[in-house]
Tab-separated table of C-alpha atoms in Angstrom:
chain	number	residue	atom	x	y	z
A	9	ILE	CA	0.014	0.282	-0.073
A	10	GLU	CA	2.721	2.632	0.750
A	11	GLU	CA	4.246	1.636	-2.460
A	12	MET	CA	1.433	2.176	-4.232
A	13	TYR	CA	0.533	5.731	-2.680
A	14	ALA	CA	4.259	6.527	-3.193
A	15	VAL	CA	3.342	6.130	-7.365
A	16	ALA	CA	0.480	8.045	-7.015
A	17	SER	CA	2.176	10.809	-5.470
A	18	ARG	CA	4.852	10.855	-7.604
A	19	LEU	CA	2.469	10.846	-10.895
A	20	MET	CA	0.071	13.579	-8.913
A	21	ARG	CA	2.380	15.826	-7.533
A	22	PRO	CA	3.041	17.232	-10.777
A	23	LEU	CA	-0.566	18.190	-11.644
A	24	LEU	CA	-1.291	19.641	-7.814
A	25	SER	CA	1.662	21.871	-8.376
A	26	TRP	CA	0.475	23.008	-11.754
A	27	CYS	CA	-3.129	23.669	-10.247
A	28	ARG	CA	-1.605	25.474	-7.362
A	29	ALA	CA	0.595	27.889	-9.945
A	30	GLN	CA	-2.424	28.718	-12.137
A	31	GLU	CA	-4.386	29.691	-8.970
A	32	ILE	CA	-1.524	31.905	-7.904
A	33	ALA	CA	-1.345	32.964	-11.417
A	34	ILE	CA	-5.207	34.553	-11.323
A	35	VAL	CA	-4.579	35.927	-7.981
A	36	HIS	CA	-4.570	39.345	-9.561
A	37	ASP	CA	-6.975	39.391	-11.770
A	38	LEU	CA	-9.803	38.044	-8.649
A	39	ALA	CA	-8.591	40.374	-5.832
A	40	PRO	CA	-9.623	43.485	-5.510
A	41	SER	CA	-7.049	46.115	-6.703
A	42	THR	CA	-5.187	48.453	-3.307
A	43	SER	CA	-7.566	50.851	-4.442
A	44	GLN	CA	-10.634	49.197	-4.122
A	45	ILE	CA	-9.274	48.211	0.201
A	46	ALA	CA	-7.972	50.980	0.981
A	47	ARG	CA	-8.902	54.235	-0.776
A	48	GLY	CA	-7.160	57.685	0.452
A	49	ALA	CA	-9.071	60.780	0.171
A	50	ALA	CA	-7.660	62.415	-2.279
A	51	SER	CA	-8.383	60.263	-4.660
A	52	LEU	CA	-12.058	61.018	-4.823
A	53	PRO	CA	-13.371	62.766	-7.226
A	54	VAL	CA	-14.261	65.662	-7.574
A	55	ALA	CA	-17.340	67.788	-9.612
A	56	VAL	CA	-15.362	70.913	-11.512
A	57	ALA	CA	-17.283	74.391	-12.786
A	58	VAL	CA	-15.286	74.914	-15.921
A	59	SER	CA	-15.961	79.006	-17.104
A	60	ASP	CA	-14.210	80.592	-20.024
A	61	THR	CA	-10.937	81.422	-17.944
A	62	ALA	CA	-10.745	78.884	-14.888
A	63	ILE	CA	-11.232	75.554	-14.024
A	64	GLU	CA	-12.166	75.425	-10.028
A	65	ALA	CA	-13.490	73.395	-7.860
A	66	ALA	CA	-17.091	74.036	-7.944
A	67	GLY	CA	-19.321	75.234	-4.823
A	68	SER	CA	-20.979	71.385	-3.750
A	69	CYS	CA	-17.525	69.365	-4.088
A	70	VAL	CA	-19.007	66.037	-3.068
A	71	ASP	CA	-21.606	64.458	-5.687
A	72	GLY	CA	-22.354	61.433	-3.435
A	73	GLY	CA	-24.764	63.993	-1.092
A	74	ASP	CA	-23.302	63.239	2.301
A	75	ALA	CA	-21.387	66.596	2.496
A	76	VAL	CA	-25.137	68.435	2.058
A	77	ILE	CA	-26.316	66.669	5.071
A	78	ARG	CA	-22.638	67.910	6.978
A	79	ARG	CA	-23.465	71.255	6.000
A	80	MET	CA	-26.936	71.156	6.391
A	81	ILE	CA	-26.988	70.191	9.837
A	82	GLN	CA	-25.349	73.002	11.029
A	83	PRO	CA	-27.013	76.122	13.508
A	84	GLY	CA	-27.939	78.050	11.727
A	85	SER	CA	-28.723	76.946	8.240
A	86	GLY	CA	-31.887	77.819	8.178
A	87	VAL	CA	-33.186	73.720	7.854
A	88	GLY	CA	-35.135	72.634	10.592
A	89	PHE	CA	-34.782	69.108	12.115
A	90	ARG	CA	-38.349	67.492	13.183
A	91	THR	CA	-39.583	64.368	15.759
A	92	LEU	CA	-42.153	62.023	14.573
A	93	ARG	CA	-43.762	59.245	16.401
A	94	VAL	CA	-44.565	57.029	13.752
A	95	GLY	CA	-46.755	53.638	14.712
A	96	GLU	CA	-48.978	53.163	17.640
A	97	GLY	CA	-48.709	52.525	21.062
A	98	ASN	CA	-46.046	50.028	22.049
A	99	ASP	CA	-44.804	49.721	18.055
A	100	SER	CA	-44.035	53.285	17.998
A	101	ALA	CA	-41.359	54.688	17.136
A	102	ILE	CA	-39.208	58.407	16.377
A	103	VAL	CA	-37.437	59.730	13.193
A	104	VAL	CA	-35.572	62.639	12.533
A	105	LEU	CA	-37.191	64.363	9.614
A	106	PHE	CA	-36.237	67.643	7.765
A	107	SER	CA	-38.587	69.364	4.768
A	108	LYS	CA	-38.155	69.541	1.344
A	109	ARG	CA	-39.320	73.163	1.348
A	110	GLN	CA	-37.067	74.125	3.046
A	111	ALA	CA	-33.994	72.247	1.622
A	112	ILE	CA	-34.385	73.401	-1.619
A	113	SER	CA	-34.699	77.300	-0.479
A	114	TRP	CA	-31.293	76.066	1.375
A	115	PHE	CA	-29.427	75.155	-1.765
A	116	ILE	CA	-30.205	77.997	-3.464
A	117	SER	CA	-29.447	80.262	-0.327
A	118	SER	CA	-26.150	78.731	0.248
A	119	GLY	CA	-24.778	79.062	-3.631
A	120	SER	CA	-24.801	74.878	-4.662
A	121	GLU	CA	-27.728	75.327	-6.629
A	122	LYS	CA	-28.673	77.913	-9.275
A	123	ASP	CA	-32.736	77.323	-8.885
A	124	LYS	CA	-35.856	75.498	-7.341
A	125	THR	CA	-35.084	72.982	-10.357
A	126	ASP	CA	-31.954	72.717	-9.683
A	127	ALA	CA	-32.329	71.772	-6.058
A	128	ALA	CA	-35.075	69.187	-6.507
A	129	SER	CA	-32.958	67.564	-9.212
A	130	ARG	CA	-30.592	67.151	-6.162
A	131	LEU	CA	-32.305	66.075	-3.428
A	132	GLU	CA	-34.085	63.859	-5.981
A	133	LEU	CA	-30.093	62.067	-6.919
A	134	MET	CA	-29.958	61.844	-2.894
A	135	GLN	CA	-32.497	59.889	-3.147
A	136	THR	CA	-31.722	57.338	-5.836
A	137	ARG	CA	-28.398	56.724	-3.874
A	138	ARG	CA	-30.619	56.139	-0.812
A	139	VAL	CA	-28.694	59.456	1.005
A	140	ILE	CA	-31.864	60.195	2.176
A	141	GLU	CA	-35.444	58.588	2.195
A	142	PRO	CA	-38.527	60.434	1.415
A	143	ILE	CA	-41.358	60.573	3.990
A	144	ASP	CA	-45.094	61.134	2.686
A	145	MET	CA	-47.021	62.541	5.584
A	146	LYS	CA	-50.310	62.032	3.735
A	147	GLN	CA	-49.469	58.364	3.663
A	148	LEU	CA	-49.282	58.394	6.926
A	149	VAL	CA	-51.837	57.464	9.966
A	150	ILE	CA	-52.940	60.763	11.965
A	151	GLY	CA	-54.701	61.666	14.467
A	152	LYS	CA	-57.953	64.447	14.048
A	153	SER	CA	-55.467	67.046	14.906
A	154	GLY	CA	-53.105	66.917	12.358
A	155	VAL	CA	-50.201	67.164	14.738
A	156	PHE	CA	-47.413	64.766	15.049
A	157	ALA	CA	-45.162	64.134	18.293
A	158	GLY	CA	-42.414	66.597	18.119
A	159	GLY	CA	-44.421	69.866	16.963
A	160	VAL	CA	-44.810	69.005	13.169
A	161	ASP	CA	-47.309	70.461	11.574
A	162	LEU	CA	-48.482	68.518	8.326
A	163	ASN	CA	-51.672	70.485	6.850
A	164	GLY	CA	-48.854	73.246	5.059
A	165	GLU	CA	-46.257	70.067	4.521
A	166	ASP	CA	-46.307	67.332	2.118
A	167	ILE	CA	-42.955	65.518	1.517
A	168	ARG	CA	-40.176	65.520	4.515
A	169	TYR	CA	-36.776	63.188	4.158
A	170	ARG	CA	-35.049	61.396	6.830
A	171	PHE	CA	-31.221	60.417	6.833
A	172	VAL	CA	-30.353	57.071	5.441
A	173	ASP	CA	-27.077	55.682	7.615
A	174	PRO	CA	-24.930	53.209	5.638
A	175	TRP	CA	-24.969	50.754	8.330
A	176	GLU	CA	-28.633	51.314	9.072
A	177	VAL	CA	-30.063	48.232	11.261
A	178	GLU	CA	-33.375	46.886	10.829
A	179	ALA	CA	-34.833	44.892	13.543
A	180	LEU	CA	-36.060	41.738	12.764
A	181	GLU	CA	-39.711	40.035	13.684
A	182	SER	CA	-39.103	36.022	13.080
A	183	LYS	CA	-36.439	33.695	11.873
A	184	GLU	CA	-37.533	33.966	8.031
A	185	GLY	CA	-36.976	37.005	7.857
A	186	GLU	CA	-33.029	36.697	8.181
A	187	PHE	CA	-33.693	35.884	4.812
A	188	MET	CA	-36.181	38.198	3.312
A	189	GLY	CA	-35.215	40.720	0.973
A	190	ALA	CA	-35.411	44.569	1.992
A	191	VAL	CA	-34.347	48.300	1.823
A	192	LEU	CA	-31.514	48.260	3.951
A	193	GLY	CA	-28.577	50.850	3.999
A	194	ARG	CA	-28.349	52.513	0.846
A	195	GLU	CA	-28.810	49.550	-1.340
A	196	ALA	CA	-31.613	47.064	-2.145
A	197	TYR	CA	-31.216	43.455	-1.407
A	198	THR	CA	-33.366	40.162	-2.371
A	199	THR	CA	-33.052	36.772	-0.701
A	200	PHE	CA	-30.108	34.546	-2.517
A	201	SER	CA	-31.195	33.117	-5.703
A	202	VAL	CA	-28.890	30.685	-7.749
A	203	ASN	CA	-30.645	31.765	-10.757
A	204	THR	CA	-29.681	35.618	-10.311
A	205	VAL	CA	-26.059	33.996	-9.857
A	206	ALA	CA	-26.382	32.386	-13.258
A	207	LYS	CA	-27.515	34.971	-14.983
A	208	ALA	CA	-24.721	37.573	-13.574
A	209	CYS	CA	-22.363	34.598	-14.966
A	210	GLU	CA	-23.862	34.337	-18.079
A	211	THR	CA	-22.054	37.487	-19.979
A	212	ALA	CA	-19.111	36.757	-18.785
A	213	ILE	CA	-19.193	33.001	-19.916
A	214	ARG	CA	-20.347	33.623	-23.202
A	215	LYS	CA	-17.723	36.216	-23.850
A	216	LEU	CA	-15.174	33.548	-22.849
A	217	GLY	CA	-16.528	30.068	-24.695
A	218	GLY	CA	-19.769	30.667	-25.868
A	219	LEU	CA	-22.190	28.409	-25.273
A	220	HIS	CA	-20.035	25.746	-24.882
A	221	LEU	CA	-18.662	27.007	-21.859
A	222	LEU	CA	-21.967	27.971	-20.996
A	223	GLY	CA	-23.480	24.604	-21.145
A	224	LEU	CA	-20.403	22.960	-19.746
A	225	TRP	CA	-20.386	25.487	-16.457
A	226	THR	CA	-24.383	24.689	-16.405
A	227	LEU	CA	-23.799	21.090	-16.115
A	228	SER	CA	-21.007	21.590	-13.499
A	229	LYS	CA	-22.517	23.860	-11.361
A	230	GLY	CA	-20.006	26.803	-12.105
A	231	GLY	CA	-21.686	29.444	-10.134
A	232	ILE	CA	-22.280	27.408	-7.047
A	233	CYS	CA	-19.037	26.133	-6.718
A	234	LEU	CA	-17.693	30.246	-7.642
A	235	THR	CA	-19.842	31.519	-4.638
A	236	LYS	CA	-18.325	29.181	-2.110
A	237	ALA	CA	-14.891	29.374	-3.018
A	238	LEU	CA	-14.998	33.298	-2.412
A	239	ALA	CA	-17.816	33.257	0.603
A	240	SER	CA	-14.707	30.690	2.354
A	241	VAL	CA	-11.619	32.821	1.370
A	242	HIS	CA	-9.459	34.342	3.828
A	243	PRO	CA	-7.914	37.905	3.335
A	244	PRO	CA	-4.501	38.274	2.835
A	245	TRP	CA	-4.048	40.242	6.747
A	246	GLU	CA	-4.947	37.038	8.116
A	247	LEU	CA	-2.825	34.638	9.646
A	248	ASP	CA	-4.563	31.774	8.127
A	249	ALA	CA	-3.683	33.519	5.100
A	250	GLY	CA	0.276	33.310	5.951
A	251	SER	CA	0.338	36.998	6.901
A	252	ASP	CA	2.619	38.182	9.740
A	253	LEU	CA	0.840	39.015	13.437
A	254	GLN	CA	0.362	42.848	13.039
A	255	MET	CA	2.928	44.658	15.213
A	256	ARG	CA	3.233	48.281	16.656
A	257	GLY	CA	5.093	49.612	19.582
A	258	GLY	CA	6.359	45.888	19.993
A	259	LYS	CA	2.907	45.007	20.503
A	260	ALA	CA	0.711	42.519	18.956
A	261	THR	CA	-2.153	45.406	17.384
A	262	GLN	CA	-4.374	42.409	16.235
A	263	PRO	CA	-8.371	44.048	15.749
A	264	SER	CA	-10.657	42.778	18.199
A	265	PRO	CA	-12.711	39.589	17.070
A	266	TYR	CA	-15.865	41.583	16.324
A	267	ILE	CA	-14.660	44.214	13.477
A	268	ASN	CA	-12.129	41.322	12.284
A	269	SER	CA	-15.157	39.373	11.635
A	270	ILE	CA	-16.441	42.255	9.575
A	271	ARG	CA	-13.077	43.163	8.302
A	272	GLN	CA	-13.223	39.516	6.898
A	273	HIS	CA	-16.577	39.510	5.134
A	274	LEU	CA	-16.228	43.174	3.715
A	275	TYR	CA	-13.313	41.747	2.040
A	276	ARG	CA	-14.908	39.051	0.515
A	277	ASN	CA	-17.899	41.347	-0.656
A	278	ALA	CA	-15.129	43.178	-2.717
A	279	LEU	CA	-14.201	40.141	-4.813
A	280	PHE	CA	-18.176	39.942	-5.622
A	281	ARG	CA	-17.695	43.386	-6.804
A	282	ARG	CA	-14.749	42.919	-8.592
A	283	LEU	CA	-16.180	40.015	-10.052
A	284	ASP	CA	-19.568	42.109	-10.820
A	285	LEU	CA	-21.864	39.610	-8.591
A	286	PRO	CA	-24.648	39.827	-7.103
A	287	GLN	CA	-23.673	38.358	-3.955
A	288	ARG	CA	-23.673	39.988	-0.350
A	289	PHE	CA	-22.729	39.992	2.511
A	290	LEU	CA	-25.079	40.896	5.606
A	291	ALA	CA	-24.737	40.805	9.436
A	292	LEU	CA	-26.701	39.171	11.874
A	293	VAL	CA	-26.576	39.382	15.477
A	294	GLN	CA	-29.224	37.357	17.467
A	295	VAL	CA	-29.633	38.398	21.162
A	296	GLU	CA	-30.835	35.710	23.772
A	297	LEU	CA	-32.297	37.363	27.260
A	298	LEU	CA	-31.119	33.802	29.260
A	299	ASP	CA	-32.168	34.601	33.071
A	300	LEU	CA	-33.170	37.625	35.539
A	301	LYS	CA	-31.625	38.018	38.926
A	302	ASN	CA	-32.157	39.697	42.032
A	303	LEU	CA	-29.064	40.158	44.338
A	304	THR	CA	-30.973	41.674	47.071
A	305	ALA	CA	-33.632	39.472	47.921
A	306	PRO	CA	-31.663	36.375	49.975
A	307	GLY	CA	-34.767	34.263	49.605
A	308	GLY	CA	-35.595	33.970	45.936
A	309	SER	CA	-36.859	36.726	43.896
A	310	SER	CA	-40.911	37.108	43.712
A	311	SER	CA	-42.546	36.304	40.244
A	312	LEU	CA	-42.557	39.511	37.819
A	313	THR	CA	-43.610	40.333	34.207
A	314	ALA	CA	-40.610	42.201	32.333
A	315	TYR	CA	-39.718	42.963	29.531
A	316	ALA	CA	-36.635	44.520	27.538
A	317	MET	CA	-35.675	47.015	24.837
A	318	LEU	CA	-32.866	46.664	22.796
A	319	ARG	CA	-30.896	48.069	19.953
A	320	LEU	CA	-27.159	47.648	18.152
A	321	LYS	CA	-25.548	51.326	18.245
A	322	ARG	CA	-22.349	53.013	18.261
A	323	GLN	CA	-20.197	53.638	20.982
A	324	GLY	CA	-20.956	57.006	22.297
A	325	SER	CA	-24.713	57.065	21.412
A	326	GLY	CA	-26.730	57.634	25.294
A	327	ALA	CA	-29.743	58.010	23.588
A	328	PRO	CA	-32.636	57.094	25.926
A	329	LEU	CA	-34.370	54.032	24.640
A	330	THR	CA	-37.779	53.848	26.315
A	331	LEU	CA	-41.292	52.714	24.560
A	332	LYS	CA	-41.876	56.405	24.180
A	333	ALA	CA	-38.171	57.717	22.775
A	334	ARG	CA	-37.231	54.777	20.954
A	335	THR	CA	-35.818	54.668	17.500
A	336	LEU	CA	-36.614	52.620	14.094
A	337	ASP	CA	-33.580	50.362	14.813
A	338	SER	CA	-34.509	49.276	18.026
A	339	ALA	CA	-36.737	46.341	19.690
A	340	SER	CA	-39.216	45.539	21.980
A	341	THR	CA	-39.657	42.226	23.636
A	342	GLN	CA	-42.971	40.520	24.922
A	343	PRO	CA	-43.435	41.237	28.370
A	344	ARG	CA	-43.276	37.376	29.968
A	345	LYS	CA	-43.687	36.767	33.369
A	346	ILE	CA	-40.792	35.476	35.502
A	347	GLY	CA	-42.060	33.109	38.157
A	348	LYS	CA	-40.382	33.308	41.427
A	349	SER	CA	-37.062	31.597	41.491
A	350	SER	CA	-36.004	28.412	43.817
A	351	GLY	CA	-33.054	28.989	46.397
A	352	PRO	CA	-30.907	31.827	47.532
A	353	ASN	CA	-30.166	34.324	44.534
A	354	ALA	CA	-30.935	31.585	42.336
A	355	PRO	CA	-32.055	33.065	38.766
A	356	ALA	CA	-34.970	33.233	36.714
A	357	SER	CA	-35.699	31.990	33.446
A	358	TRP	CA	-36.371	34.634	31.391
A	359	GLY	CA	-36.299	33.316	27.749
A	360	SER	CA	-36.754	36.195	25.039
A	361	LEU	CA	-34.922	36.578	21.676
A	362	VAL	CA	-33.886	39.655	19.368
A	363	ARG	CA	-32.692	39.512	15.943
A	364	PHE	CA	-30.974	42.069	14.339
A	365	ARG	CA	-29.130	42.421	10.913
A	366	PHE	CA	-26.868	45.352	8.941
A	367	PRO	CA	-25.825	45.630	5.542
A	368	LEU	CA	-21.950	46.328	5.011
A	369	PRO	CA	-21.806	48.886	2.730
A	370	GLU	CA	-20.591	48.988	-0.843
A	371	ASP	CA	-18.192	52.686	-0.651
A	372	VAL	CA	-15.807	51.579	1.911
A	373	HIS	CA	-12.860	49.911	2.484
A	374	CYS	CA	-12.104	46.335	4.181
A	375	ASP	CA	-11.516	48.517	7.287
A	376	GLY	CA	-14.663	49.826	7.814
A	377	LEU	CA	-13.703	53.489	6.760
A	378	SER	CA	-15.661	54.903	4.065
A	379	PHE	CA	-13.960	56.153	0.738
A	380	ASP	CA	-16.042	59.570	1.211
A	381	ARG	CA	-14.878	61.713	4.508
A	382	ASP	CA	-18.420	63.589	4.877
A	383	ARG	CA	-19.923	60.255	4.843
A	384	GLU	CA	-17.156	59.252	7.968
A	385	ALA	CA	-17.251	61.753	10.354
A	386	LEU	CA	-21.441	61.781	9.665
A	387	PHE	CA	-21.693	57.773	10.200
A	388	LYS	CA	-18.682	56.254	11.602
A	389	GLY	CA	-18.134	52.555	11.831
A	390	PRO	CA	-20.258	49.590	12.376
A	391	PRO	CA	-22.495	49.603	15.402
A	392	CYS	CA	-20.282	47.874	18.081
A	393	GLU	CA	-22.050	47.613	21.339
A	394	LEU	CA	-25.723	46.672	22.527
A	395	GLN	CA	-27.928	48.987	24.603
A	396	VAL	CA	-30.286	46.713	27.049
A	397	SER	CA	-33.057	48.093	28.769
A	398	VAL	CA	-34.846	46.034	31.047
A	399	TYR	CA	-38.579	46.968	32.491
A	400	GLU	CA	-40.982	45.793	34.599
A	401	LYS	CA	-44.970	45.175	33.318
A	402	LYS	CA	-46.748	47.672	35.388
A	403	PHE	CA	-51.113	48.619	35.233
A	404	MET	CA	-50.310	52.141	35.534
A	405	SER	CA	-46.747	52.917	35.041
A	406	ASP	CA	-43.483	50.443	34.200
A	407	ILE	CA	-40.433	50.026	36.472
A	408	PHE	CA	-37.342	50.614	34.972
A	409	LEU	CA	-34.923	48.151	36.901
A	410	GLY	CA	-31.753	48.840	34.761
A	411	GLY	CA	-29.934	49.035	31.647
A	412	ALA	CA	-26.437	48.521	30.324
A	413	ASP	CA	-24.061	48.621	26.945
A	414	VAL	CA	-22.874	45.289	26.096
A	415	LYS	CA	-19.831	46.188	24.366
A	416	LEU	CA	-19.193	43.413	20.994
A	417	ASP	CA	-15.450	42.952	20.573
A	418	ALA	CA	-15.359	39.906	21.731
A	419	LEU	CA	-18.060	38.416	19.508
A	420	ALA	CA	-16.626	36.584	15.876
A	421	SER	CA	-18.259	35.349	12.930
A	422	GLY	CA	-19.937	31.928	13.891
A	423	GLY	CA	-19.296	32.085	17.603
A	424	GLN	CA	-21.351	32.682	20.678
A	425	LEU	CA	-20.429	35.195	23.486
A	426	GLU	CA	-22.331	34.301	26.980
A	427	GLU	CA	-22.340	36.517	30.072
A	428	TRP	CA	-23.774	37.763	33.068
A	429	VAL	CA	-24.303	41.686	32.836
A	430	PRO	CA	-25.207	44.221	35.201
A	431	LEU	CA	-27.653	46.480	35.263
A	432	ARG	CA	-27.571	50.009	36.686
A	433	ALA	CA	-30.677	51.908	37.133
A	434	ALA	CA	-31.038	55.796	36.829
A	435	GLY	CA	-29.872	57.928	39.510
A	436	SER	CA	-28.613	54.859	41.328
A	437	ASP	CA	-24.966	53.801	42.361
A	438	GLY	CA	-26.038	50.559	43.639
A	439	ILE	CA	-26.733	47.823	41.145
A	440	THR	CA	-29.425	45.683	42.293
A	441	TRP	CA	-30.679	43.298	38.745
A	442	PHE	CA	-28.512	41.187	36.243
A	443	ALA	CA	-28.932	39.615	33.336
A	444	ARG	CA	-27.804	37.014	31.408
A	445	ILE	CA	-27.511	37.552	27.639
A	446	ARG	CA	-26.023	35.258	24.905
A	447	LEU	CA	-24.993	36.864	22.215
A	448	THR	CA	-24.379	35.316	18.033
A	449	LEU	CA	-22.865	36.753	15.363
A	450	ARG	CA	-23.328	34.902	11.678
A	451	PHE	CA	-23.165	36.976	8.334
A	452	GLU	CA	-26.016	35.666	6.044
A	453	LEU	CA	-25.128	35.653	1.807
A	454	MET	CA	-27.706	37.712	-0.290
A	455	CYS	CA	-27.707	38.545	-3.623
A	456	LEU	CA	-27.469	42.878	-4.938
A	457	ALA	CA	-31.498	43.885	-6.099
A	458	ASP	CA	-31.311	44.702	-9.884
A	459	LYS	CA	-30.890	48.578	-10.268
A	460	LYS	CA	-32.896	48.607	-13.241
């Protein structure tokens, strides 16, 4: 047997070496270029104004729209931003909006556009790129008074806009929602489909080898094999791909597992984009609320009905999270009765589950930094913390048991993070309640919707 193995090895080794050499030779054709992975602000396209005497930068030099937003939100711009509560009861959420009429006036007064027609066209361009999203006030259900929360009078207003975060978070209502298409962030996504992938590959395969190669490609399920290969590739900076340990000042400077997982899938998205394929990864974070424990009840905590408010946020965002002041990207669990625990300080079973997902934007390099300096200033990187607020359900007024911000740094793709989290109540130095939380991070493969 050993002799047969040796003979087979001698016969196969040249073939395997040749295959490996061919793989290395086409790396530069498949891998994204350096400018696609890390692109400096100096290489961004700049709009110019041409006259008879000179060529100079135009008044609005960034075409993406984020520079417009950054200037518009400055004090004294003349554009008012109001809060609107959308929905009813516990399903309502607060959205920050600005008026289309005021935005057009600002474009003209700031010199960015000449007249109302050009200003309206600029807003339409920003809307097409989903920098902003229109909200038709007439289509929303309103009360008899015609006035929303935040003092927004709708009687003389038609269209308002909201800003769209490229890393926009969506709270999912069910397991099936993980695979459903959606307009999320600044792109539209559809459920992963083999037919969509085959259609995307068809044009390139026809050019390379005509109908014969296309038939062979279809018979061998080339689209599926290519998807599996690109979806499992290791970025060149990872140790698994043969890279060196990143050092700075004599110390290892590896990114956190959470950020590294996002960088890894941003690189894979860049490979799909390089080959003009529609496949894209979306990040999914699952939050399980397992137990609730009261340290001040030595005989065990009495039964109570509790629920939690949760949202993924960036570090430093300290907005309150309540039923009356929650954002569109937040989620609320159903109130559940937690029975009296047995034994001193024994945890009570909770058993609630919440799912979130967010896109990996197209126009960022693999570190998650945007190519657009203004966009990076407004929307800095992916959400990296879980904000939790726990309430006890009461007939007249709910009682706030405590809240916490849970960092996601130790959470890696395909892994879980489970810990007891202390819940700190407002205006209290002590900690009474603890919640046991389990976090899971996954990446779901979907397809970009055809913009045509």
